[in-house]
PDB file of C-alpha atoms in Angstrom:
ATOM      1  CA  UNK O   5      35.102  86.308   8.060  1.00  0.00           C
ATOM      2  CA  UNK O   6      35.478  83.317  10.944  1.00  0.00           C
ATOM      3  CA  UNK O   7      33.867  84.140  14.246  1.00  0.00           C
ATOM      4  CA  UNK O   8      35.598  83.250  17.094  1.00  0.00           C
ATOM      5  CA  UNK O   9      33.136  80.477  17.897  1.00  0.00           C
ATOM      6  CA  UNK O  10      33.365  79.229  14.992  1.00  0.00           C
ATOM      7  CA  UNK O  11      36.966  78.583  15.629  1.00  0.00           C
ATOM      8  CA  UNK O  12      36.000  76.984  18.527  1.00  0.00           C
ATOM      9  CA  UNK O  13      34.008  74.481  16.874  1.00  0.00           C
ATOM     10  CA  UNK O  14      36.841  73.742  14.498  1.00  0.00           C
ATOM     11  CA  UNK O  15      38.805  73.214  17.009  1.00  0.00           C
ATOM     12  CA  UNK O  16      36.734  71.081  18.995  1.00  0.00           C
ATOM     13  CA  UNK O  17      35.899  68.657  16.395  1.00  0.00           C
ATOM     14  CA  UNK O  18      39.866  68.429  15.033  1.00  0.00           C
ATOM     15  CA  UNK O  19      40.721  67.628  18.593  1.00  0.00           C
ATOM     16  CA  UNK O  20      37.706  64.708  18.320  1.00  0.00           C
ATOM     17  CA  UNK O  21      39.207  63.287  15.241  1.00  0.00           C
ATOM     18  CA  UNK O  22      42.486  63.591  16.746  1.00  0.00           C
ATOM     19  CA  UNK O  23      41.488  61.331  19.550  1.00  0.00           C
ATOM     20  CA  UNK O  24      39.631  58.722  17.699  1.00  0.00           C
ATOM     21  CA  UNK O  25      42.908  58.323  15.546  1.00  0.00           C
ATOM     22  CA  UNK O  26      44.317  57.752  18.110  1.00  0.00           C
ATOM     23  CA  UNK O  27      42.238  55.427  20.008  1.00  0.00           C
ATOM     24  CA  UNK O  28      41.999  53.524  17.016  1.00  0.00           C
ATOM     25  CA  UNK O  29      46.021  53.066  16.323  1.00  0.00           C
ATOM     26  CA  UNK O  30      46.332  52.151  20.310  1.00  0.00           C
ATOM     27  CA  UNK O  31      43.778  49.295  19.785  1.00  0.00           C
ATOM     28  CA  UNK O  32      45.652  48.505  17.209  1.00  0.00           C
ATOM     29  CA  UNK O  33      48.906  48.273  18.781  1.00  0.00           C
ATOM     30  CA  UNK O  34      47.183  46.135  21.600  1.00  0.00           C
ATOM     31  CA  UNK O  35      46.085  43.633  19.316  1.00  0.00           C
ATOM     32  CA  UNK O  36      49.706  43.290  17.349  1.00  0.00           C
ATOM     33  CA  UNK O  37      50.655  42.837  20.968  1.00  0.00           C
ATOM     34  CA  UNK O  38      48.806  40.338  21.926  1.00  0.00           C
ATOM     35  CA  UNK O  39      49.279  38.321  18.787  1.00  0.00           C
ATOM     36  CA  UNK O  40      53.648  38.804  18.545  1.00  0.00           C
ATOM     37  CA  UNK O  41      53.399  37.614  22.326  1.00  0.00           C
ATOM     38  CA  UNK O  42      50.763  34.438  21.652  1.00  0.00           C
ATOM     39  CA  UNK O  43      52.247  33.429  18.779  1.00  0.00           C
ATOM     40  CA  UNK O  44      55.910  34.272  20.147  1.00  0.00           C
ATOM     41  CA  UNK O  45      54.562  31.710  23.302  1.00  0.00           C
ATOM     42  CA  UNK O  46      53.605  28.870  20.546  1.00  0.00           C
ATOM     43  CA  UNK O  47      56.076  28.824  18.186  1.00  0.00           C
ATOM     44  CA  UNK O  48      58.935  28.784  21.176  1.00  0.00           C
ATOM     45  CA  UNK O  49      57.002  25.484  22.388  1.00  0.00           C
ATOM     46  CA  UNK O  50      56.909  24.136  19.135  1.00  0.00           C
ATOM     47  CA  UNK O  51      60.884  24.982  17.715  1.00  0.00           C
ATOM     48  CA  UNK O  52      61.862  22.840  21.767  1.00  0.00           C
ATOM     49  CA  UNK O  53      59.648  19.977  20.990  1.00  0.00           C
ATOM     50  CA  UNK O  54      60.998  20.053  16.875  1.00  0.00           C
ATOM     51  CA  UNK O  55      64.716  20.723  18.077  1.00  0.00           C
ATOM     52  CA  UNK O  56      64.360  18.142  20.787  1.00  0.00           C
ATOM     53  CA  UNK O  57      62.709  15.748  18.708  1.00  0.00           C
ATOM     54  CA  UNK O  58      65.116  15.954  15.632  1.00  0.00           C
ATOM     55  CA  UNK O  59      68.227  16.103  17.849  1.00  0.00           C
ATOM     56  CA  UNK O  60      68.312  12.593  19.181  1.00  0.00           C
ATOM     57  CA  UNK O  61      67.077  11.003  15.635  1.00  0.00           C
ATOM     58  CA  UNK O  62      69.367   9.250  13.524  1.00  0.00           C
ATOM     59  CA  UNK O  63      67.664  11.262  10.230  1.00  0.00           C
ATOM     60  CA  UNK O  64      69.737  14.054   9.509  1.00  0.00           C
ATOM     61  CA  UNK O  65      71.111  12.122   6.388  1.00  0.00           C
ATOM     62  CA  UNK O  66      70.695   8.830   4.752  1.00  0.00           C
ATOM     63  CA  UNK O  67      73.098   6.757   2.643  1.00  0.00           C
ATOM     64  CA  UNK O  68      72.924   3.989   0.412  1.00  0.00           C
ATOM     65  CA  UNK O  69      76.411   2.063   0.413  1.00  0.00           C
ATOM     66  CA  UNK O  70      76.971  -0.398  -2.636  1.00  0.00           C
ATOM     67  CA  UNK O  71      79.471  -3.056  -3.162  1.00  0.00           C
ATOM     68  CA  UNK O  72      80.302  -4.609  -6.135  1.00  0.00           C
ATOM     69  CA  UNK O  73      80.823  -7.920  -4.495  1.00  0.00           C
ATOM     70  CA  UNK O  74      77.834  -8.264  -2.420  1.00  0.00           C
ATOM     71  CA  UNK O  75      74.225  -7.445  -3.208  1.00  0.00           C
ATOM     72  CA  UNK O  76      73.519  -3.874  -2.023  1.00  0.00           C
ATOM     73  CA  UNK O  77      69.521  -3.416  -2.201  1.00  0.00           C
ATOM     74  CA  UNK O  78      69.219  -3.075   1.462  1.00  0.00           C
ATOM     75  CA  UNK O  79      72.216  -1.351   2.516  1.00  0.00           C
ATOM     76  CA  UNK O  80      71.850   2.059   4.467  1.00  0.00           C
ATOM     77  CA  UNK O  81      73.473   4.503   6.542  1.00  0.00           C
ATOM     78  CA  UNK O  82      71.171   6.495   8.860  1.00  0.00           C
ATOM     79  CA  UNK O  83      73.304   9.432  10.322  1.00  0.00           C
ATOM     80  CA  UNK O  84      72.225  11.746  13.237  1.00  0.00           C
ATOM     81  CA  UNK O  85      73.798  14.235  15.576  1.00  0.00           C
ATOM     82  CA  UNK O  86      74.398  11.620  18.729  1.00  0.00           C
ATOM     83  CA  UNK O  87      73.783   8.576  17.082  1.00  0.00           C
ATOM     84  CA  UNK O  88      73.001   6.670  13.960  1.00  0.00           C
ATOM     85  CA  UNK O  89      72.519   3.353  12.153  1.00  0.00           C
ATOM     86  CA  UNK O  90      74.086   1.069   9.565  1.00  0.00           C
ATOM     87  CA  UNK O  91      73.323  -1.976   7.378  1.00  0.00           C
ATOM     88  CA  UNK O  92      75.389  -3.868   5.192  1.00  0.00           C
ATOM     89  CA  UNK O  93      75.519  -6.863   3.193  1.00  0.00           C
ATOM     90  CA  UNK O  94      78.510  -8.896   3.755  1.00  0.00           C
ATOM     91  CA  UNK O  95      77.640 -12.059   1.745  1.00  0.00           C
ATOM     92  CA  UNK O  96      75.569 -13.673   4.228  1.00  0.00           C
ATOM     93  CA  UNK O  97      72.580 -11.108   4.333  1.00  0.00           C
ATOM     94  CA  UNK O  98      72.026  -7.780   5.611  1.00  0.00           C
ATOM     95  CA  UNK O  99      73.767  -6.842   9.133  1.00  0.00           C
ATOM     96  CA  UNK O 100      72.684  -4.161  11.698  1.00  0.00           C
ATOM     97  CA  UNK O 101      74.351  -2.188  13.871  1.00  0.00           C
ATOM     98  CA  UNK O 102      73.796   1.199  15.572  1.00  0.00           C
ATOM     99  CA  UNK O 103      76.537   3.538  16.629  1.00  0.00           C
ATOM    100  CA  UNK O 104      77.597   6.381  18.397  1.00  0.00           C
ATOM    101  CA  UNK O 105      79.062   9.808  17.067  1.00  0.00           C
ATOM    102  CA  UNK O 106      80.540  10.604  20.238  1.00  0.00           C
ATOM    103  CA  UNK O 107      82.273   7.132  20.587  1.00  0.00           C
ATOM    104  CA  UNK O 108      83.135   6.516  17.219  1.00  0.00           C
ATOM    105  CA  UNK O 109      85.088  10.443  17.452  1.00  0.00           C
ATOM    106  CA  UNK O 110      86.009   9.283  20.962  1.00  0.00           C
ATOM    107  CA  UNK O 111      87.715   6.451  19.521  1.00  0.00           C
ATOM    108  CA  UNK O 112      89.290   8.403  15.905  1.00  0.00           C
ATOM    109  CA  UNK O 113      87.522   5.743  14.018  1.00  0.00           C
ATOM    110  CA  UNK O 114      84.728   7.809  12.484  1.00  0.00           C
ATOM    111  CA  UNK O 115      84.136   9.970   9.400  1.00  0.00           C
ATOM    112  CA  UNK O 116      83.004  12.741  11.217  1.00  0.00           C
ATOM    113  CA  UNK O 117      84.880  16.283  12.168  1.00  0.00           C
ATOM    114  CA  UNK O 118      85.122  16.985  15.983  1.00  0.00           C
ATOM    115  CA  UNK O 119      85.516  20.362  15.400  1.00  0.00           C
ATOM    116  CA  UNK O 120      82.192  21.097  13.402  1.00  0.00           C
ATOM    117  CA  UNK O 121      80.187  18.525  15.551  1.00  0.00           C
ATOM    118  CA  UNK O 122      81.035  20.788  18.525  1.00  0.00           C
ATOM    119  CA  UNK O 123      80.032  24.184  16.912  1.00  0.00           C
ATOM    120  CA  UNK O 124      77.096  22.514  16.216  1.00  0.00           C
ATOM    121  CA  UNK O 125      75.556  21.367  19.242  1.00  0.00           C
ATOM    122  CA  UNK O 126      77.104  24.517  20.621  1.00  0.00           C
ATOM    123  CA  UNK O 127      74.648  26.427  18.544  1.00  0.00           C
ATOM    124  CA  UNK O 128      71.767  24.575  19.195  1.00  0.00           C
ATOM    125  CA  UNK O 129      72.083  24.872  22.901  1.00  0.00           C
ATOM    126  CA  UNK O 130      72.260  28.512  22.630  1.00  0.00           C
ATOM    127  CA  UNK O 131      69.297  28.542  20.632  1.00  0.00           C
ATOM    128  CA  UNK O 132      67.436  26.518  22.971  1.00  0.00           C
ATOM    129  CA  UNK O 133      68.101  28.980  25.490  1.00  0.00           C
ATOM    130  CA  UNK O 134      67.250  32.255  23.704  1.00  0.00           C
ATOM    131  CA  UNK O 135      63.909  30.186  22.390  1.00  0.00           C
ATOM    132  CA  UNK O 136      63.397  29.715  26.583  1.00  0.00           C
ATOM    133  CA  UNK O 137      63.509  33.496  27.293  1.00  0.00           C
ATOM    134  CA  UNK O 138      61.349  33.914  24.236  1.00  0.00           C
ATOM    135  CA  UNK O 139      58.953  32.317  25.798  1.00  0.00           C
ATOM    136  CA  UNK O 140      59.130  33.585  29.272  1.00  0.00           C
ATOM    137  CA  UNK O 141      59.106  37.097  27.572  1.00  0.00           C
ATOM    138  CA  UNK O 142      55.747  35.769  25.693  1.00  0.00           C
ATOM    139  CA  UNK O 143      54.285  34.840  28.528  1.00  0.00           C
ATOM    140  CA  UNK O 144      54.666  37.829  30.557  1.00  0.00           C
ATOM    141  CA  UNK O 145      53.394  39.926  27.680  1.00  0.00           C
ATOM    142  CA  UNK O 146      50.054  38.267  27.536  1.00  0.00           C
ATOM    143  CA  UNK O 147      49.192  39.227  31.263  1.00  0.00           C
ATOM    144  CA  UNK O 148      51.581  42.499  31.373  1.00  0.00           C
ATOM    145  CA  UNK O 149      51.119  45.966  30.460  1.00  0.00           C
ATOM    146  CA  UNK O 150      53.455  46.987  27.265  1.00  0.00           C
ATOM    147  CA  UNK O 151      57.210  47.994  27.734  1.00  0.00           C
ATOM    148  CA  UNK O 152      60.029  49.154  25.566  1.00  0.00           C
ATOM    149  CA  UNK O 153      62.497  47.173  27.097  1.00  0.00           C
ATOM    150  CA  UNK O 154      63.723  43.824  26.672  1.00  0.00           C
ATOM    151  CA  UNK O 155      60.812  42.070  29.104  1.00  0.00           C
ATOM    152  CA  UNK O 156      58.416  43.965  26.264  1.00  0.00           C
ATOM    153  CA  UNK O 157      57.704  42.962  22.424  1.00  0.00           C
ATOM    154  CA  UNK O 158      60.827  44.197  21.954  1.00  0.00           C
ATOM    155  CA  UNK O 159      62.087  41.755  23.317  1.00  0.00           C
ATOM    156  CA  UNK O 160      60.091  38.843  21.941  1.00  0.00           C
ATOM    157  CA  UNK O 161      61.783  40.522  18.825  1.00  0.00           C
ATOM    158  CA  UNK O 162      65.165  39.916  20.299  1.00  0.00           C
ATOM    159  CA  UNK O 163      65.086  36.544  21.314  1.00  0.00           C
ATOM    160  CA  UNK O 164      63.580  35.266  18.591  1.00  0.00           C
ATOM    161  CA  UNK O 165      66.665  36.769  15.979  1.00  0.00           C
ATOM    162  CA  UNK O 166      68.916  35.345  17.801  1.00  0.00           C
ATOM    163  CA  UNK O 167      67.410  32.151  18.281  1.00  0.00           C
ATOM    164  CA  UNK O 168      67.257  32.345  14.589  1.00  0.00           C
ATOM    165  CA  UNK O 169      71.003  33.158  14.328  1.00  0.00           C
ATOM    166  CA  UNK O 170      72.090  30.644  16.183  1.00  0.00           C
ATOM    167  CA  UNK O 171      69.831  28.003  14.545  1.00  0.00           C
ATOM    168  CA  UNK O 172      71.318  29.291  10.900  1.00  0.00           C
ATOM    169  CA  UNK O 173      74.692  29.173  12.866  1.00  0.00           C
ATOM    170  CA  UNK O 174      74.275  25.186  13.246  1.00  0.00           C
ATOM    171  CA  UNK O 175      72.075  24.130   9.946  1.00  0.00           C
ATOM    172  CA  UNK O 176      74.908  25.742   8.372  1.00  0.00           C
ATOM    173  CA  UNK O 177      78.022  24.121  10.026  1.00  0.00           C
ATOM    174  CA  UNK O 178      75.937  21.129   9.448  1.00  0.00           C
ATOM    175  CA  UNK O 179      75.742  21.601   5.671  1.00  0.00           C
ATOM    176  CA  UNK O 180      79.338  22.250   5.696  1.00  0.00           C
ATOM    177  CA  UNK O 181      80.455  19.254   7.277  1.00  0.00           C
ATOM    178  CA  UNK O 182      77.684  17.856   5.249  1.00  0.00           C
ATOM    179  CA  UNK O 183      79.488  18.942   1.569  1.00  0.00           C
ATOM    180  CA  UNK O 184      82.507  18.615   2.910  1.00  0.00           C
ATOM    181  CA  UNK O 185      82.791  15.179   4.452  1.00  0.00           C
ATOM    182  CA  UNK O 186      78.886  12.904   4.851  1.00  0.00           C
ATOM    183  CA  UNK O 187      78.402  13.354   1.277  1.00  0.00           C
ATOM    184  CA  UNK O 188      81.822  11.492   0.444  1.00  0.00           C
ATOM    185  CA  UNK O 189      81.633   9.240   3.092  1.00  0.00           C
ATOM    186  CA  UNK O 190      79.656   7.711   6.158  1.00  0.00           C
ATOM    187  CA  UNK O 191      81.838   4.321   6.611  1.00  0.00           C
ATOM    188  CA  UNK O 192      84.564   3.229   8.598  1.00  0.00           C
ATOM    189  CA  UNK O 193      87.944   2.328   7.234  1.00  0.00           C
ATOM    190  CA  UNK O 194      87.116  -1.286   7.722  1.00  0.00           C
ATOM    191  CA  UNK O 195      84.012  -0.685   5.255  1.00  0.00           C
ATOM    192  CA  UNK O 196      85.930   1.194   2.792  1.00  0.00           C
ATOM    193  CA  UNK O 197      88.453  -2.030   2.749  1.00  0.00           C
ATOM    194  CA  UNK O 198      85.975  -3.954   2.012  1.00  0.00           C
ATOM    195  CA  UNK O 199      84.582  -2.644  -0.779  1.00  0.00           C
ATOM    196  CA  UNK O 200      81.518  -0.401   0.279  1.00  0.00           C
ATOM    197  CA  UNK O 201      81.358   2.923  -0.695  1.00  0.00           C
ATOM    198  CA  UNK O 202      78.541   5.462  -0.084  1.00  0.00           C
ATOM    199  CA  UNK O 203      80.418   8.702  -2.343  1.00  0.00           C
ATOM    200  CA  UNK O 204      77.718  10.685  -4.614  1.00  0.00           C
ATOM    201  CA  UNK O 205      74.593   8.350  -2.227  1.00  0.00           C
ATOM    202  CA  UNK O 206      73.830  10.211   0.032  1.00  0.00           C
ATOM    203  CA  UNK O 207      71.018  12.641   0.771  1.00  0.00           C
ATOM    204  CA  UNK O 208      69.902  15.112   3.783  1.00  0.00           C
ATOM    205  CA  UNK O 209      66.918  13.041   5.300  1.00  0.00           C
ATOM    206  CA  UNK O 210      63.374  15.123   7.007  1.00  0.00           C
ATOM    207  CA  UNK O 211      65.199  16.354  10.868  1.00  0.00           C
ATOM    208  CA  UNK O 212      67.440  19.079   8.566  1.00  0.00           C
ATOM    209  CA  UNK O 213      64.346  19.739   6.736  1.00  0.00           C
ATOM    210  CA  UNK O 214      62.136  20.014  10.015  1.00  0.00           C
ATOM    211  CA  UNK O 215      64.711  21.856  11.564  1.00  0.00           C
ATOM    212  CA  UNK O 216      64.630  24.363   8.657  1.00  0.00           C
ATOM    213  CA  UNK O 217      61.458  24.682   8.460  1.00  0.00           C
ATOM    214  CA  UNK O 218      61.085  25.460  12.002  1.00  0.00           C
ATOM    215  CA  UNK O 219      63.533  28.333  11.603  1.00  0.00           C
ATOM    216  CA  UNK O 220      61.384  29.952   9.323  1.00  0.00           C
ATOM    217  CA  UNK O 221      58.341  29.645  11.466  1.00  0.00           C
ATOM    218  CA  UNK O 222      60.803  31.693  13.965  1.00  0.00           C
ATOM    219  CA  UNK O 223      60.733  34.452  12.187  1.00  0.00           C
ATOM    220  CA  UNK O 224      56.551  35.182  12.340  1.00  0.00           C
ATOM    221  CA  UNK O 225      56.671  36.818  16.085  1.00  0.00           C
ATOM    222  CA  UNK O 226      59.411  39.102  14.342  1.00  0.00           C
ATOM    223  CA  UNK O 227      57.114  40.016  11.741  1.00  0.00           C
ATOM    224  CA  UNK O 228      54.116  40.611  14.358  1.00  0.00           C
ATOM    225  CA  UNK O 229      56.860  43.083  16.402  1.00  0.00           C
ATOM    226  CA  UNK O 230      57.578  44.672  13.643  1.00  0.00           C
ATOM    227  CA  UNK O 231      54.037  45.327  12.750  1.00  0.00           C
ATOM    228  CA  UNK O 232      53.522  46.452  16.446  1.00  0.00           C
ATOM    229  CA  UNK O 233      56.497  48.827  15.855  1.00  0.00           C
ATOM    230  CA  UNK O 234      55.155  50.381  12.735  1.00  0.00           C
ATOM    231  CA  UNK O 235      51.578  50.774  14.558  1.00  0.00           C
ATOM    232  CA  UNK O 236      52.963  52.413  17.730  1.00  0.00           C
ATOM    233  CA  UNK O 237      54.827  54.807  15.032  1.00  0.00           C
ATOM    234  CA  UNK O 238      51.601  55.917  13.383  1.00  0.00           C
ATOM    235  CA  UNK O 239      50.408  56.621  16.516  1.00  0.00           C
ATOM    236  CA  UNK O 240      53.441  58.856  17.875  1.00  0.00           C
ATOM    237  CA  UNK O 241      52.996  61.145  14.260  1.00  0.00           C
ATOM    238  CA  UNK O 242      49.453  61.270  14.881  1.00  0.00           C
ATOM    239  CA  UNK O 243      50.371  62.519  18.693  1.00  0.00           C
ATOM    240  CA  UNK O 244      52.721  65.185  16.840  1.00  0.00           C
ATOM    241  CA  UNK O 245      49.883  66.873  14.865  1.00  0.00           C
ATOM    242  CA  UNK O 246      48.057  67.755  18.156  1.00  0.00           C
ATOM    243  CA  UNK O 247      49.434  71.243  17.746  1.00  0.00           C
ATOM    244  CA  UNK O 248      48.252  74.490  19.817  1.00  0.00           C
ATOM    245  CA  UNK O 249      44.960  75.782  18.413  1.00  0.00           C
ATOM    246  CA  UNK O 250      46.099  79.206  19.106  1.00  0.00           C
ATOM    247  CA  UNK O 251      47.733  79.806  16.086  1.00  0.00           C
ATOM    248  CA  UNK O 252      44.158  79.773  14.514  1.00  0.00           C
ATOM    249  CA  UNK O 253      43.415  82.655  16.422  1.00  0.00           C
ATOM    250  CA  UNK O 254      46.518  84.940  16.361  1.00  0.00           C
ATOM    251  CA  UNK O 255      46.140  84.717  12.415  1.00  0.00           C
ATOM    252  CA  UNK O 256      42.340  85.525  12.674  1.00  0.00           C
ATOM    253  CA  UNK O 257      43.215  88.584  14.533  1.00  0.00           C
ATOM    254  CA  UNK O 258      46.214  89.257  12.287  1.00  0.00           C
ATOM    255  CA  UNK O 259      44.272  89.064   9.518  1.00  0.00           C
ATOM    256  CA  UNK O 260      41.542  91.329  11.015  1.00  0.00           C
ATOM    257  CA  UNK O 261      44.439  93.848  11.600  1.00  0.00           C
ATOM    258  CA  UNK O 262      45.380  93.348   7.664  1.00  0.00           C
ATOM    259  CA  UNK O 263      41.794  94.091   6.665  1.00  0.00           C
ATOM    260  CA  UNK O 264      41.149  97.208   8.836  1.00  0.00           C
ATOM    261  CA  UNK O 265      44.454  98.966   7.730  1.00  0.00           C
ATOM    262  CA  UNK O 266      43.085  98.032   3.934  1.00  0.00           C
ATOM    263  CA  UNK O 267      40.035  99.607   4.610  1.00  0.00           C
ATOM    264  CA  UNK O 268      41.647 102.568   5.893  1.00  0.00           C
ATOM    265  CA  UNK O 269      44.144 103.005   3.157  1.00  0.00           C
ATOM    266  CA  UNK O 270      41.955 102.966   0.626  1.00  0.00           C
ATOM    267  CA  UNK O 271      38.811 105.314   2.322  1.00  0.00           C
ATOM    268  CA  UNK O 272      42.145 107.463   3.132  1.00  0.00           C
ATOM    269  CA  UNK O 273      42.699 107.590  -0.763  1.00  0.00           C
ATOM    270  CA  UNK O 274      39.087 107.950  -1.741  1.00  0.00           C
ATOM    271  CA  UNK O 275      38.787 110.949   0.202  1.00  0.00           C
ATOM    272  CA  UNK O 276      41.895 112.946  -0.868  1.00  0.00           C
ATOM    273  CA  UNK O 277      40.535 111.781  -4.480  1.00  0.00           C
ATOM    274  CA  UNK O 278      37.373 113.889  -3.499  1.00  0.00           C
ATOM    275  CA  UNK O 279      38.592 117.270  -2.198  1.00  0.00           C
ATOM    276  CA  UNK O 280      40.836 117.262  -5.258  1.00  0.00           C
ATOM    277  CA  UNK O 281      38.151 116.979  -7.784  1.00  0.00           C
TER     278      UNK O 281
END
């Protein structure tokens, strides 16, 4: 049977193990922490330059008119969200010409849907913004002590999903306006008169691709968060099995109890066995 000492010692050395569990899942924790708010601190930088960059380019799509009167080997249509390009062949060689989406919808001369193009930069601004307090909320994570509110990982978490949402938001009113009207047509009616066409030649160009790829980069400080979360969950069940030693003892000295009254019954029975015989 257990002494009480060596209880003790079992104690002792589970409440040891306990604490280098736990030691271990809180460095743990601080290291998911520190990489969800570095990495949350980069990739915000990089999705402003990439969204920055790809907003004022005139490479969201690219279209090859043709025109069965004219030669058509170096007619294009570069389209962007503010601006864009085109070059056609008229007879007497290849002209240029840039243009404006805002004047050419200004003006109800353009192929493009005010509606969508709203939506769109409307979603891009808010994600600009969330990907801003993203990286304020990085920032203060790599010099502040953990929190579970929204100034915390948690809230790296936050801002980058909806940064993400409202990213999706856009590339997908984009691709609808895309399917919907660009891929039928990027000329003016005076074009189309004419004889160009661009319907079934045209192609998304790299700034939706960039852009898309960028939102998927997004979603690693979500990941690392997550990871954190998991980590700081490990360590909150390993907290719960730091339960009081004293039940140890109370069933040592019930089971002492349970022995003695054995003992008892059966020298009790042994020696009424003896007087009879």
């Amino acid at each position: 049977m257990l002494e009480c000492r060596d209880i003790t010692k079992v104690k002792n050395y589970f409440n040891e193990y306990l604490l280098h569990i736990l030691h271990r899942h809180k460095e743990a924790t601080h290291v998911w922490n520190i990489l969800a708010s570095v990495s949350g601190l980069l990739l915000a930088q990089l999705m402003r330059i990439i969204f920055f960059s790809t907003l004022f380019t005139d490479y969201w799509s690219e279209s090859w008119p043709i025109n069965k009167k004219f030669s058509s080997a170096k007619n294009y249509v570069n389209l962007g969200l503010f601006k864009g390009s085109r070059q056609l062949n008229w007879g007497f060689g290849p002209r240029y010409k840039s243009f404006s989406v805002y004047e050419e919808l200004h003006d109800r001369v353009g192929f493009v849907s005010k509606v969508p193009w709203v939506f769109i930069l409307f979603f891009f601004a808010i994600g600009i913004l969330w990907n801003a307090m993203g990286a304020v909320v990085a920032l203060l994570n790599t010099v502040a002590r953990e929190t579970d509110t929204v100034a915390g990982p948690k809230g790296i978490y936050l801002w980058s999903v909806l940064a993400a949402v409202s990213y999706a938001s856009a590339l997908i009113t984009f691709l609808i306006q895309y399917v919907t009207t660009i891929q039928n047509n990027v000329l003016l009616s005076e074009h189309i008169n004419s004889g160009f066409s661009t319907e079934n030649r045209t192609r998304l160009s790299f700034s939706f691709y960039f852009v898309t790829t960028a939102l998927v980069l997004l979603l690693i400080p979500c990941l690392l968060v997550y990871g954190t979360s998991s980590n700081k969950r490990n360590s909150e069940g390993e907290k719960q099995l730091n339960v009081d030693h004293s039940v140890f003892i109370l069933e040592k000295e019930r089971t002492k109890k349970t022995f003695a009254s054995v003992e008892v019954l059966i020298s009790g029975r042994l020696t009424t066995n003896f007087f009879l015989i």
